[in-house]
Coordinates of C-alpha atoms in Angstrom, one line a residue:
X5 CA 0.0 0.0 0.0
X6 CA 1.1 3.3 -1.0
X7 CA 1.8 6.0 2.1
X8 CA 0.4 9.8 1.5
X9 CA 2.8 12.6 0.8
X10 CA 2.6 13.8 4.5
X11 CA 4.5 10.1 5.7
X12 CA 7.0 9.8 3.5
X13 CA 10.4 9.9 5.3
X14 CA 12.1 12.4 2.1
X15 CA 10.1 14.8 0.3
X16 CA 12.9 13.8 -2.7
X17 CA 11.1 10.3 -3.0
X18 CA 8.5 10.2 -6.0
X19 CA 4.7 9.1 -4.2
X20 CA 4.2 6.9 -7.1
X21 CA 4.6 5.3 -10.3
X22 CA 3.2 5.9 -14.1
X23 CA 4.1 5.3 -17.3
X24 CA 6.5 8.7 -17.7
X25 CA 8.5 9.4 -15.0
X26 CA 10.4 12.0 -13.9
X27 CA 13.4 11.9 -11.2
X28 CA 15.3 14.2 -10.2
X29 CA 18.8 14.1 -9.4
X30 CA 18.0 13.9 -5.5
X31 CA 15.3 12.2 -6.4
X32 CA 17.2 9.5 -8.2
X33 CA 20.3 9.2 -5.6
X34 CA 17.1 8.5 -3.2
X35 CA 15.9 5.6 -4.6
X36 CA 19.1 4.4 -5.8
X37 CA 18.6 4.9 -9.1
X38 CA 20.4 4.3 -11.6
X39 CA 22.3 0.8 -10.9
X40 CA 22.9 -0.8 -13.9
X41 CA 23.2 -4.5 -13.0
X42 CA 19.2 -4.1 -12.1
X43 CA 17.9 -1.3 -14.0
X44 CA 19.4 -2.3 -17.8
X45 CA 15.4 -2.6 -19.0
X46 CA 14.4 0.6 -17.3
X47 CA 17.6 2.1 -18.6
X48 CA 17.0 1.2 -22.6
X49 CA 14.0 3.7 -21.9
X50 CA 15.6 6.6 -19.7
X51 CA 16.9 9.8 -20.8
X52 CA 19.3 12.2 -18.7
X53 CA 18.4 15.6 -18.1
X54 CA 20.6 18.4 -18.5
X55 CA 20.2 19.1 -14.9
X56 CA 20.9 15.6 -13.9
X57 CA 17.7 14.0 -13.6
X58 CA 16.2 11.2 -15.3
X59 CA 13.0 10.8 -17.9
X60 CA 12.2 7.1 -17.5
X61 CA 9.5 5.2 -19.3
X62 CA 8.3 1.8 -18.0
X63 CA 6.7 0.9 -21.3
X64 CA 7.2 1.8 -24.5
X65 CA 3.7 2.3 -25.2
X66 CA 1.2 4.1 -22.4
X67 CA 0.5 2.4 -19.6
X68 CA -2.8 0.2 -19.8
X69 CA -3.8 -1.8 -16.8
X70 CA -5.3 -4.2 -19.1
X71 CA -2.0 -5.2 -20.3
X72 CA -0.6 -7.8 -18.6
X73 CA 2.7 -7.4 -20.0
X74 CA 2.5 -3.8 -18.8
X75 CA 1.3 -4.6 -14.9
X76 CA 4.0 -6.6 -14.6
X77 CA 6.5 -3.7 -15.8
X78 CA 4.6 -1.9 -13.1
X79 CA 4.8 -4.1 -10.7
X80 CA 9.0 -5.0 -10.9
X81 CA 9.3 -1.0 -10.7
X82 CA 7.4 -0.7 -7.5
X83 CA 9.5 -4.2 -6.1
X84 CA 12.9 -2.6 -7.6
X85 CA 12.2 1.3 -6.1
X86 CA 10.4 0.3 -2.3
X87 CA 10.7 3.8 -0.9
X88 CA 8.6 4.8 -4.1
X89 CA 5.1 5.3 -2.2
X90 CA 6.8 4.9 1.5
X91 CA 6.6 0.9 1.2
X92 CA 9.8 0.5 2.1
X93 CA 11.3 0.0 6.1
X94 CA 13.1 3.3 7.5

């Protein structure tokens, strides 16, 4: 279950998920992002910002729900990236 904003131990983390993504550099050094050895998929679709952030797409296509190909994308982001939505342990 996803925490709200107000319990979130770092205002850096992102609340959530979605198809486009944008991380900041803080934001990306918080959630440990990027490693290579575990993020190679996410990485085929990432950009890097001029600032130092990151554009990351988990699909190629838009998100749909109905996809199962594309809940499971969903679904490995939110086991990879933990503190995304407070799930993760302090």
């Amino acid at each position: 279950m996803l925490k709200l904003a107000e319990h979130m131990r770092s205002p850096e983390i992102p609340h959530r998920l979605g198809w486009l993504n944008y991380w900041s550099a803080a934001a990306a050094r918080a959630i440990g992002f990027p490693e290579p050895a575990l993020d190679a998929e996410l990485l085929s679709r990432a950009r890097r910002t001029a600032t130092g952030g990151w554009v990351v797409r988990l699909t190629d296509a838009p998100l749909d729900l109905d996809n199962p190909a594309h809940l499971d994308a969903l679904k490995r982001a939110y086991e990879r990236f933990p503190e995304i939505g407070g799930r993760s342990t302090p």
